[in-house]
CSV table of C-alpha atoms in Angstrom, one decimal:
chain,number,residue,atom,x,y,z
A,1,MET,CA,31.0,149.8,107.6
A,2,LEU,CA,34.6,150.7,106.5
A,3,LYS,CA,35.8,150.0,110.0
A,4,ILE,CA,34.0,146.7,110.1
A,5,SER,CA,35.4,145.8,106.7
A,6,GLY,CA,38.9,146.7,107.7
A,7,ILE,CA,38.7,144.5,110.8
A,8,ARG,CA,37.3,141.7,108.6
A,9,HIS,CA,40.2,142.1,106.2
A,10,TYR,CA,42.7,142.2,109.1
A,11,GLY,CA,41.2,139.0,110.4
A,12,ILE,CA,41.5,137.4,107.0
A,13,LEU,CA,45.2,138.5,107.0
A,14,LEU,CA,45.7,137.0,110.4
A,15,VAL,CA,44.1,133.7,109.2
A,16,ALA,CA,46.3,133.8,106.1
A,17,MET,CA,49.4,134.4,108.2
A,18,ALA,CA,48.4,131.6,110.6
A,19,ALA,CA,47.9,129.3,107.6
A,20,CYS,CA,51.4,130.2,106.3
A,21,LEU,CA,53.0,129.6,109.6
A,22,ALA,CA,51.2,126.3,110.0
A,23,LEU,CA,52.3,125.3,106.4
A,24,ILE,CA,55.9,126.4,107.1
A,25,ALA,CA,56.0,124.4,110.4
A,26,GLY,CA,54.5,121.3,108.7
A,27,GLU,CA,57.0,121.5,105.9
A,28,GLY,CA,59.9,121.9,108.3
A,29,LEU,CA,58.8,118.7,110.1
A,30,HIS,CA,58.5,116.9,106.8
A,31,VAL,CA,62.0,118.1,105.7
A,32,TRP,CA,63.4,116.9,109.0
A,33,GLU,CA,61.8,113.5,108.6
A,34,GLN,CA,63.1,113.2,105.0
A,35,ARG,CA,66.6,113.9,106.3
A,36,LYS,CA,66.3,111.1,108.9
A,37,ARG,CA,65.1,108.8,106.1
A,38,ALA,CA,68.0,109.7,103.8
A,39,GLU,CA,70.4,109.0,106.7
A,40,ASP,CA,68.7,105.6,107.4
A,41,ILE,CA,69.0,104.6,103.7
A,42,GLY,CA,72.7,105.6,103.6
A,43,ARG,CA,73.4,103.7,106.8
A,44,THR,CA,71.7,100.6,105.5
A,45,TYR,CA,73.6,100.8,102.3
A,46,LEU,CA,76.9,101.2,104.1
A,47,GLU,CA,76.2,98.3,106.4
A,48,ASN,CA,75.4,95.9,103.5
A,49,VAL,CA,78.6,97.0,101.6
A,50,ALA,CA,80.7,96.5,104.7
A,51,LEU,CA,79.3,93.0,105.2
A,52,THR,CA,79.8,92.0,101.6
A,53,LEU,CA,83.4,93.3,101.5
A,54,THR,CA,84.2,91.6,104.9
A,55,GLN,CA,83.1,88.3,103.3
A,56,THR,CA,85.3,88.9,100.3
A,57,VAL,CA,88.3,89.8,102.5
A,58,GLU,CA,87.9,86.8,104.7
A,59,GLY,CA,87.8,84.5,101.6
A,60,VAL,CA,91.1,86.0,100.2
A,61,PHE,CA,93.0,85.7,103.5
A,62,THR,CA,91.6,82.3,104.3
A,63,THR,CA,92.9,81.1,100.9
A,64,ALA,CA,96.3,82.7,101.4
A,65,GLU,CA,96.6,81.2,104.9
A,66,ALA,CA,95.7,77.8,103.6
A,67,ALA,CA,98.3,78.1,100.8
A,68,ALA,CA,100.9,79.1,103.4
A,69,LEU,CA,100.2,76.2,105.7
A,70,LEU,CA,100.0,73.7,102.9
A,71,THR,CA,103.4,74.9,101.6
A,72,ALA,CA,104.9,74.8,105.1
A,73,GLY,CA,103.7,71.2,105.4
A,74,LEU,CA,105.3,70.3,102.1
A,75,VAL,CA,108.6,71.8,103.2
A,76,ALA,CA,108.4,70.0,106.5
A,77,ARG,CA,107.9,66.6,104.8
A,78,ARG,CA,110.7,67.2,102.3
A,79,GLY,CA,113.1,68.9,104.7
A,80,ILE,CA,114.3,72.5,104.3
A,81,GLU,CA,117.5,71.3,102.8
A,82,ASN,CA,115.7,69.5,100.0
A,83,SER,CA,113.4,72.4,99.1
A,84,ALA,CA,115.6,74.3,96.6
A,85,ASP,CA,114.4,72.4,93.6
A,86,ARG,CA,112.2,72.9,90.5
A,87,GLU,CA,109.6,70.4,91.6
A,88,LEU,CA,108.6,72.3,94.7
A,89,SER,CA,108.5,75.5,92.6
A,90,GLN,CA,106.1,73.8,90.1
A,91,ILE,CA,103.8,72.9,93.0
A,92,LEU,CA,103.9,76.5,94.2
A,93,VAL,CA,103.0,77.6,90.7
A,94,SER,CA,99.9,75.4,90.8
A,95,LEU,CA,98.9,76.8,94.2
A,96,ALA,CA,99.3,80.4,93.2
A,97,HIS,CA,97.4,79.9,89.9
A,98,GLY,CA,94.4,78.6,91.9
A,99,SER,CA,93.7,82.1,93.3
A,100,ARG,CA,93.1,85.4,91.5
A,101,SER,CA,94.4,87.3,94.6
A,102,ILE,CA,97.8,85.6,95.1
A,103,ARG,CA,100.7,87.2,93.3
A,104,ASN,CA,103.5,84.8,94.5
A,105,ILE,CA,104.4,82.0,97.0
A,106,ARG,CA,108.0,81.7,98.2
A,107,VAL,CA,110.0,79.5,100.5
A,108,LEU,CA,112.9,81.3,102.2
A,109,ASP,CA,115.8,79.7,104.1
A,110,ARG,CA,117.0,80.9,107.5
A,111,ALA,CA,119.2,83.5,105.8
A,112,GLY,CA,116.3,85.0,103.9
A,113,LYS,CA,117.3,83.6,100.5
A,114,GLY,CA,114.7,82.2,98.2
A,115,LEU,CA,114.6,78.4,97.9
A,116,ALA,CA,111.5,77.9,95.8
A,117,SER,CA,109.0,80.3,94.2
A,118,SER,CA,105.9,80.2,92.1
A,119,ALA,CA,107.7,82.8,90.0
A,120,MET,CA,110.3,80.1,89.2
A,121,GLU,CA,113.2,82.3,90.4
A,122,LEU,CA,116.7,80.9,90.8
A,123,PRO,CA,117.4,79.8,94.4
A,124,GLY,CA,119.2,82.5,96.4
A,125,SER,CA,118.7,85.1,93.7
A,126,VAL,CA,116.9,87.5,96.0
A,127,ASP,CA,117.5,88.4,99.7
A,128,PHE,CA,114.4,88.9,101.8
A,129,SER,CA,116.1,89.1,105.2
A,130,SER,CA,115.3,92.8,105.6
A,131,ARG,CA,111.6,92.3,105.4
A,132,GLU,CA,109.5,92.8,108.5
A,133,TYR,CA,107.8,89.4,108.3
A,134,PHE,CA,111.2,87.7,108.1
A,135,ARG,CA,112.6,89.5,111.1
A,136,TYR,CA,109.5,88.6,113.0
A,137,HIS,CA,109.6,84.9,112.4
A,138,SER,CA,113.4,84.7,112.9
A,139,THR,CA,112.8,85.7,116.5
A,140,SER,CA,109.4,84.2,117.2
A,141,ALA,CA,108.3,80.6,117.9
A,142,ASP,CA,104.8,81.5,116.6
A,143,ARG,CA,103.8,78.8,114.0
A,144,ALA,CA,100.4,80.4,113.0
A,145,PRO,CA,99.9,82.3,109.8
A,146,ARG,CA,100.5,86.0,110.2
A,147,ILE,CA,99.3,89.0,108.1
A,148,GLY,CA,102.2,91.4,107.7
A,149,LEU,CA,102.5,95.0,106.7
A,150,PRO,CA,102.0,96.1,103.1
A,151,VAL,CA,105.2,96.2,101.1
A,152,VAL,CA,106.4,97.0,97.5
A,153,GLY,CA,107.8,93.9,95.8
A,154,LEU,CA,111.5,93.7,95.4
A,155,GLN,CA,111.4,92.5,91.8
A,156,VAL,CA,108.1,93.9,90.6
A,157,PRO,CA,107.3,97.3,92.0
A,158,SER,CA,103.7,96.7,93.0
A,159,TRP,CA,102.1,96.7,96.4
A,160,LEU,CA,101.7,93.4,98.2
A,161,ILE,CA,100.2,92.2,101.5
A,162,PRO,CA,102.3,89.3,102.9
A,163,VAL,CA,100.8,86.3,104.7
A,164,SER,CA,103.7,84.3,106.3
A,165,VAL,CA,104.3,81.1,108.3
A,166,GLY,CA,107.6,80.3,110.1
A,167,LEU,CA,109.5,77.2,109.3
A,168,PHE,CA,111.3,75.2,112.0
A,169,ASP,CA,113.7,72.2,111.9
A,170,PRO,CA,112.9,69.0,113.9
A,171,ALA,CA,114.8,70.5,116.9
A,172,GLY,CA,112.5,73.5,116.9
A,173,ASN,CA,115.1,75.9,115.5
A,174,PHE,CA,114.2,78.6,113.0
A,175,ALA,CA,114.7,77.3,109.5
A,176,GLY,CA,113.0,79.8,107.2
A,177,VAL,CA,109.7,81.4,106.2
A,178,VAL,CA,106.9,80.6,103.8
A,179,ILE,CA,105.5,83.9,102.3
A,180,VAL,CA,102.3,84.2,100.3
A,181,SER,CA,102.0,87.6,98.6
A,182,ILE,CA,98.5,88.9,98.1
A,183,ASP,CA,98.2,91.4,95.2
A,184,MET,CA,96.8,94.7,96.6
A,185,GLN,CA,95.4,95.4,93.1
A,186,PHE,CA,92.9,92.6,93.7
A,187,PHE,CA,91.4,94.5,96.6
A,188,LEU,CA,91.5,97.8,94.8
A,189,ARG,CA,89.7,96.4,91.8
A,190,GLN,CA,87.0,95.0,94.1
A,191,PHE,CA,86.7,98.3,96.0
A,192,GLU,CA,86.5,100.4,92.8
A,193,ARG,CA,83.3,98.6,91.9
A,194,ILE,CA,81.5,99.9,95.0
A,195,GLU,CA,79.6,103.2,94.6
A,196,ILE,CA,81.0,105.5,97.4
A,197,GLY,CA,80.9,108.9,95.7
A,198,SER,CA,83.7,111.2,95.0
A,199,ASP,CA,84.6,111.7,98.7
A,200,GLY,CA,84.0,108.2,100.0
A,201,ALA,CA,86.7,105.7,101.2
A,202,ILE,CA,87.1,102.0,101.8
A,203,ALA,CA,89.8,100.8,104.2
A,204,LEU,CA,91.2,97.4,105.3
A,205,GLN,CA,93.2,97.5,108.6
A,206,ASN,CA,94.5,95.0,111.1
A,207,LEU,CA,93.3,94.9,114.7
A,208,ASN,CA,96.2,97.2,115.7
A,209,GLY,CA,94.9,99.9,113.4
A,210,ILE,CA,97.6,99.5,110.8
A,211,LEU,CA,96.3,100.4,107.3
A,212,LEU,CA,96.7,97.6,104.8
A,213,VAL,CA,94.6,98.8,101.8
A,214,ARG,CA,92.7,102.0,101.1
A,215,HIS,CA,90.5,103.2,98.2
A,216,PRO,CA,91.0,105.8,96.9
A,217,PHE,CA,94.7,104.7,97.0
A,218,VAL,CA,97.0,106.8,99.2
A,219,ALA,CA,100.5,105.2,99.2
A,220,SER,CA,101.7,107.4,102.0
A,221,ALA,CA,99.0,106.2,104.3
A,222,LEU,CA,99.8,102.5,103.9
A,223,ALA,CA,101.3,100.7,107.0
A,224,GLN,CA,100.5,103.8,109.1
A,225,ASP,CA,99.2,103.3,112.6
A,226,PHE,CA,95.6,104.6,113.2
A,227,SER,CA,95.1,102.9,116.5
A,228,GLN,CA,94.4,106.3,118.1
A,229,SER,CA,91.7,107.2,115.7
A,230,GLU,CA,88.1,107.5,117.0
A,231,LEU,CA,87.1,104.2,115.4
A,232,PHE,CA,89.8,102.1,117.1
A,233,ARG,CA,90.0,104.1,120.4
A,234,VAL,CA,86.2,104.5,121.0
A,235,HIS,CA,83.9,102.3,118.9
A,236,LEU,CA,85.7,99.0,118.2
A,237,PRO,CA,86.2,98.2,121.9
A,238,GLN,CA,82.4,98.6,122.4
A,239,ALA,CA,81.1,96.7,119.3
A,240,SER,CA,82.6,94.6,116.5
A,241,ALA,CA,80.3,96.2,113.9
A,242,GLY,CA,78.4,99.4,113.6
A,243,THR,CA,77.8,102.7,111.7
A,244,ILE,CA,79.0,106.0,113.0
A,245,GLU,CA,79.6,109.6,112.0
A,246,LEU,CA,83.2,110.9,112.3
A,247,ARG,CA,85.9,112.8,110.6
A,248,SER,CA,88.6,110.9,108.6
A,249,ALA,CA,92.0,110.5,110.3
A,250,ILE,CA,93.5,110.8,106.8
A,251,ASP,CA,91.8,113.7,105.0
A,252,GLY,CA,89.6,115.2,107.7
A,253,GLY,CA,86.4,114.7,105.7
A,254,ARG,CA,83.1,114.3,107.6
A,255,ARG,CA,81.6,110.9,106.8
A,256,TYR,CA,79.2,108.2,107.8
A,257,LEU,CA,81.3,105.1,108.3
A,258,SER,CA,80.2,101.5,108.7
A,259,TYR,CA,82.8,99.1,110.1
A,260,ARG,CA,82.9,95.4,110.7
A,261,LYS,CA,85.6,93.2,112.4
A,262,SER,CA,86.2,89.9,110.7
A,263,ASP,CA,85.1,86.8,112.6
A,264,ASN,CA,87.8,84.7,110.9
A,265,SER,CA,90.8,87.0,110.5
A,266,PRO,CA,92.4,89.8,112.6
A,267,LEU,CA,91.1,92.5,110.2
A,268,VAL,CA,88.7,95.4,110.2
A,269,VAL,CA,86.8,96.6,107.1
A,270,SER,CA,85.4,100.1,107.0
A,271,VAL,CA,83.3,101.8,104.3
A,272,ALA,CA,82.7,105.6,104.4
A,273,ILE,CA,80.6,108.0,102.4
A,274,SER,CA,80.6,111.7,102.7
A,275,VAL,CA,77.8,113.1,104.8
A,276,ASP,CA,77.2,115.7,102.1
A,277,GLU,CA,76.9,113.1,99.4
A,278,ILE,CA,74.4,111.0,101.4
A,279,LEU,CA,72.3,114.1,102.1
A,280,ALA,CA,72.7,115.7,98.6
A,281,PRO,CA,69.3,114.3,97.3
A,282,TRP,CA,67.7,115.5,100.5
A,283,VAL,CA,69.2,119.0,100.2
A,284,HIS,CA,68.1,119.2,96.6
A,285,ASP,CA,64.5,118.1,97.6
A,286,SER,CA,64.5,120.5,100.6
A,287,TRP,CA,65.4,123.5,98.5
A,288,ARG,CA,62.6,122.5,96.0
A,289,SER,CA,60.2,122.1,98.9
A,290,ALA,CA,61.1,125.5,100.4
A,291,THR,CA,60.6,127.2,97.0
A,292,THR,CA,57.2,125.5,96.6
A,293,VAL,CA,56.1,126.5,100.1
A,294,ALA,CA,57.1,130.1,99.5
A,295,LEU,CA,55.1,130.3,96.3
A,296,VAL,CA,52.2,128.6,98.0
A,297,SER,CA,52.4,131.0,100.9
A,298,LEU,CA,52.2,134.0,98.6
A,299,ALA,CA,49.3,132.6,96.7
A,300,LEU,CA,47.7,131.5,100.0
A,301,LEU,CA,44.3,129.9,99.6
A,302,GLY,CA,44.3,130.2,95.8
A,303,PHE,CA,47.2,127.8,95.6
A,304,ALA,CA,46.2,125.6,98.5
A,305,MET,CA,45.0,122.8,96.3
A,306,ALA,CA,48.2,123.0,94.2
A,307,THR,CA,50.2,122.7,97.4
A,308,PHE,CA,48.6,119.4,98.2
A,309,VAL,CA,49.2,118.1,94.6
A,310,VAL,CA,52.9,119.1,94.8
A,311,ARG,CA,53.3,117.5,98.2
A,312,ARG,CA,51.7,114.2,97.1
A,313,ARG,CA,53.8,114.2,93.9
A,314,MET,CA,57.0,114.8,96.0
A,315,ASP,CA,56.1,112.0,98.4
A,316,ARG,CA,55.5,109.6,95.5
A,317,GLU,CA,58.8,110.6,94.0
A,318,ALA,CA,60.6,110.2,97.3
A,319,GLU,CA,59.0,106.8,97.9
A,320,ALA,CA,60.0,105.7,94.4
A,321,VAL,CA,63.6,106.8,95.0
A,322,ARG,CA,63.6,104.9,98.3
A,323,ALA,CA,62.1,101.8,96.7
A,324,VAL,CA,64.8,101.8,93.9
A,325,GLU,CA,67.5,102.4,96.5
A,326,GLN,CA,66.2,99.6,98.7
A,327,ARG,CA,66.2,97.2,95.7
A,328,ARG,CA,69.7,98.2,94.8
A,329,ILE,CA,70.8,97.6,98.5
A,330,THR,CA,69.1,94.2,98.4
A,331,ASP,CA,70.7,93.3,95.1
A,332,LEU,CA,74.1,94.3,96.5
A,333,ALA,CA,73.7,92.1,99.6
A,334,ASN,CA,72.3,89.1,97.7
A,335,LEU,CA,73.5,89.1,94.2
A,336,ASP,CA,77.0,88.6,92.7
A,337,ALA,CA,77.9,91.9,91.1
A,338,LEU,CA,79.6,90.3,88.1
A,339,THR,CA,77.3,87.4,87.1
A,340,GLY,CA,74.0,88.6,88.5
A,341,ILE,CA,73.3,85.2,90.2
A,342,ALA,CA,73.1,84.7,94.0
A,343,ASN,CA,76.3,85.4,96.0
A,344,ARG,CA,77.7,83.0,98.5
A,345,ARG,CA,75.6,84.2,101.5
A,346,ALA,CA,72.3,84.2,99.6
A,347,GLY,CA,73.1,80.9,97.9
A,348,LEU,CA,73.7,79.2,101.2
A,349,ASP,CA,70.5,80.6,102.6
A,350,LEU,CA,68.5,79.3,99.6
A,351,LEU,CA,70.2,75.9,100.0
A,352,ARG,CA,69.2,75.7,103.6
A,353,ALA,CA,65.6,76.4,102.6
A,354,GLN,CA,65.8,73.8,99.8
A,355,ILE,CA,67.1,71.2,102.3
A,356,ALA,CA,64.3,72.0,104.8
A,357,LYS,CA,61.7,71.5,102.0
A,358,ALA,CA,63.3,68.2,100.9
A,359,GLU,CA,63.3,67.0,104.5
A,360,ALA,CA,59.6,67.7,104.8
A,361,GLY,CA,58.8,66.0,101.5
A,362,GLY,CA,61.2,63.0,102.0
A,363,ARG,CA,63.2,64.0,98.9
A,364,ARG,CA,66.9,64.3,98.1
A,365,VAL,CA,69.0,67.4,97.3
A,366,ALA,CA,72.2,67.1,95.2
A,367,ILE,CA,74.8,69.7,96.0
A,368,LEU,CA,77.2,70.4,93.2
A,369,LEU,CA,80.5,72.4,93.6
A,370,ILE,CA,81.7,73.4,90.2
A,371,ASP,CA,85.3,74.7,89.7
A,372,LEU,CA,86.6,76.0,86.3
A,373,ASP,CA,89.7,74.0,85.3
A,374,LYS,CA,91.5,76.5,83.1
A,375,PHE,CA,90.2,79.8,84.4
A,376,LYS,CA,93.5,80.9,85.9
A,377,ALA,CA,95.4,80.3,82.6
A,378,ILE,CA,92.7,82.3,80.7
A,379,ASN,CA,92.9,85.2,83.2
A,380,ASP,CA,96.7,85.3,83.1
A,381,THR,CA,96.9,85.0,79.3
A,382,TYR,CA,94.0,87.2,78.2
A,383,GLY,CA,93.4,89.5,81.2
A,384,HIS,CA,90.6,90.1,83.7
A,385,ARG,CA,88.1,91.2,81.1
A,386,ALA,CA,88.4,87.8,79.4
A,387,GLY,CA,88.1,86.1,82.8
A,388,ASP,CA,85.0,88.1,83.6
A,389,ALA,CA,83.5,87.2,80.3
A,390,VAL,CA,84.1,83.5,81.0
A,391,LEU,CA,82.5,83.8,84.5
A,392,ILE,CA,79.5,85.6,83.1
A,393,GLU,CA,78.9,83.1,80.3
A,394,THR,CA,79.5,80.2,82.8
A,395,ALA,CA,76.7,81.6,85.0
A,396,ALA,CA,74.4,82.0,82.0
A,397,ARG,CA,75.0,78.4,80.9
A,398,LEU,CA,74.5,77.0,84.4
A,399,ARG,CA,71.2,79.0,84.6
A,400,GLN,CA,70.1,77.3,81.3
A,401,SER,CA,70.9,73.8,82.7
A,402,THR,CA,69.1,74.3,86.0
A,403,ARG,CA,65.5,74.4,86.8
A,404,GLU,CA,63.6,77.4,88.3
A,405,LYS,CA,63.4,75.6,91.7
A,406,ASP,CA,67.1,74.8,91.8
A,407,VAL,CA,69.7,77.0,93.6
A,408,LEU,CA,72.5,78.6,91.6
A,409,ALA,CA,75.2,80.8,93.2
A,410,ARG,CA,78.7,82.0,92.8
A,411,LEU,CA,80.8,81.2,95.9
A,412,GLY,CA,83.7,83.4,94.8
A,413,GLY,CA,86.5,83.3,92.2
A,414,ASP,CA,85.8,80.6,89.6
A,415,GLU,CA,83.7,78.4,92.0
A,416,PHE,CA,80.0,77.9,91.6
A,417,LEU,CA,77.3,76.2,93.7
A,418,VAL,CA,74.2,74.4,92.4
A,419,GLY,CA,71.5,72.8,94.6
A,420,LEU,CA,69.3,70.4,92.7
A,421,GLY,CA,66.2,69.9,94.8
A,422,GLU,CA,63.3,67.4,95.0
A,423,LEU,CA,65.3,64.5,93.5
A,424,GLU,CA,63.9,61.0,93.8
A,425,ASP,CA,67.4,59.4,93.7
A,426,ALA,CA,71.0,60.5,93.7
A,427,ALA,CA,71.6,59.4,90.1
A,428,MET,CA,69.5,62.3,88.8
A,429,GLY,CA,72.1,64.7,90.2
A,430,ALA,CA,74.9,63.0,88.3
A,431,LYS,CA,73.0,63.2,85.1
A,432,LEU,CA,72.4,66.9,85.4
A,433,ALA,CA,76.1,67.3,86.3
A,434,GLU,CA,77.1,65.6,83.0
A,435,ARG,CA,74.9,68.0,81.1
A,436,MET,CA,76.7,70.9,82.8
A,437,ILE,CA,80.1,69.4,82.0
A,438,ALA,CA,79.1,69.3,78.3
A,439,LEU,CA,77.8,72.8,78.3
A,440,LEU,CA,80.9,74.3,79.9
A,441,LEU,CA,83.2,72.4,77.5
A,442,THR,CA,82.0,74.7,74.6
A,443,PRO,CA,84.5,77.5,74.3
A,444,VAL,CA,83.4,81.1,75.1
A,445,LEU,CA,84.0,83.5,72.2
A,446,PHE,CA,85.8,86.7,73.4
A,447,GLU,CA,87.1,89.3,71.0
A,448,GLY,CA,87.5,86.7,68.3
A,449,LYS,CA,89.2,84.2,70.6
A,450,GLU,CA,87.8,80.9,71.8
A,451,LEU,CA,88.3,80.5,75.5
A,452,ALA,CA,87.7,76.9,76.7
A,453,ALA,CA,87.7,76.7,80.5
A,454,GLY,CA,86.0,73.4,81.2
A,455,CYS,CA,85.1,72.4,84.7
A,456,SER,CA,85.3,69.7,87.4
A,457,ILE,CA,82.3,68.9,89.6
A,458,GLY,CA,82.0,67.4,93.1
A,459,ILE,CA,78.7,66.1,94.3
A,460,ALA,CA,77.3,65.5,97.8
A,461,VAL,CA,73.7,64.3,98.4
A,462,TYR,CA,71.3,65.1,101.2
A,463,PRO,CA,70.5,63.0,103.2
A,464,ASP,CA,72.6,60.2,101.8
A,465,ASP,CA,76.0,61.7,102.6
A,466,ALA,CA,75.1,64.1,105.5
A,467,ARG,CA,72.2,66.2,106.9
A,468,ASP,CA,74.3,69.1,108.0
A,469,LEU,CA,74.9,71.8,105.4
A,470,PRO,CA,78.5,72.6,106.3
A,471,LEU,CA,79.3,68.9,106.1
A,472,LEU,CA,77.6,68.6,102.7
A,473,ILE,CA,79.5,71.6,101.3
A,474,GLN,CA,82.8,70.1,102.7
A,475,TYR,CA,82.0,66.7,101.1
A,476,ALA,CA,81.1,68.2,97.8
A,477,ASP,CA,84.4,70.2,97.9
A,478,GLU,CA,86.4,67.0,98.7
A,479,ALA,CA,84.6,65.3,95.7
A,480,MET,CA,85.4,68.3,93.5
A,481,TYR,CA,89.1,68.1,94.3
A,482,ALA,CA,89.0,64.4,93.7
A,483,ALA,CA,87.6,65.1,90.3
A,484,LYS,CA,90.4,67.6,89.5
A,485,SER,CA,93.0,65.1,90.6
A,486,ARG,CA,91.5,62.5,88.4
A,487,GLY,CA,92.2,64.6,85.3
A,488,ARG,CA,89.9,67.6,85.2
A,489,GLY,CA,86.7,67.8,83.2
A,490,THR,CA,85.2,65.0,85.4
A,491,ILE,CA,82.6,64.4,88.0
A,492,ARG,CA,83.1,62.7,91.3
A,493,SER,CA,80.5,62.2,94.1
A,494,TYR,CA,81.4,61.9,97.8
A,495,ALA,CA,79.9,58.4,97.7
A,496,ASP,CA,82.4,57.5,94.9
A,497,ILE,CA,85.5,58.7,96.8
A,498,GLN,CA,84.3,56.9,100.0
A,499,THR,CA,84.1,53.5,98.2
A,500,ALA,CA,87.2,54.1,96.0
């Protein structure tokens, strides 16, 4: 009997060992799957951040290039010899103040001396002939806008990214340069808002691999050539966007990196987060799981039910974490981080759906482009915190004045988009626009100060003015600028400016 009992106990021990091995094997597979899920969540987050930042960068450089070309056109009409006057400088002041990212706009003569500037400098007071962009244009017939290497300002010691256009006399000879200086701090402030952990990095480079901006800021790395890095040497030639794992060419850190080449500018945006930080929650959960499995293995069948309870609880917690993270990723991709309303991409998608619904129902859609009139002055006088407060309050008031079925989005800077759907006639859009004008005339109270921005509104109506969304946005934009030229605080429709 003792022998039989020993054999039976040995068999129970073998069964227990087999159960432990099966439990360990199952938990190992679960941990591996959790690792893959953590990697997938991190990759999705990085891809959405890269897309959002690329759109921001494209907007900044498109604005700078437009300002450079507009200034070059003004100089061409006036003649380079007639450009050293206060009137042109005043025009440049207005152009520069229209963008939060532009530090200065200058017109240089063929010797590199300043003729006119949004900083209202005396003509010829500063010599820019040694700058890389000046040397380039003085020997090149290229008339297209060019993004130059980052430089430190000659008068104010801050980092700038120059966007330049060459000037030529009627005979085609080099006559000077228009330079639009983008404030690097604008990008750094935008990048600082992105959660990338303590070892993450965000970079902006040109297509030659030259580093233009990096967060965290490393001055010694700016203007350095990284064309031989793995990203530029291996991955960019194969795909214009992607997510990879590599070691940083700057600090050697192992990171997941999502990159995207701009469709509109010769630029590449990359966002990287340390592999260790992406996997940190998984490591934490894995250690907890291992401890749990060890305890359950020792207790064996007595703790079998507890094992299932713990596993189910852990799965629910992991699913809740993934759900929260997915919501955060969705919000980052679709919502404006400052105001909480739809961002440009989400707003345009909603507007397309609104137009499709209006087309099916035979109704109209009024598209309103709203631009704050005095936002630049508020931002410059009281600082970015005051400017942000005005933008947040503007979004809140616009939300109050729109219906639940309407579209409300921030396009960027101080420009907002409203889509008023299911309208029976175009006049209803103008009435709602008048209400918005009145709401935004009321000053915003900030730290005891009353900040009055006001706004100008341009309106385009589907299908009266156009059926194509890009055309409707363009027409609303033209109407908005017509409203501004009329004296600000006014409303103009595209139909108005066509019959004027």
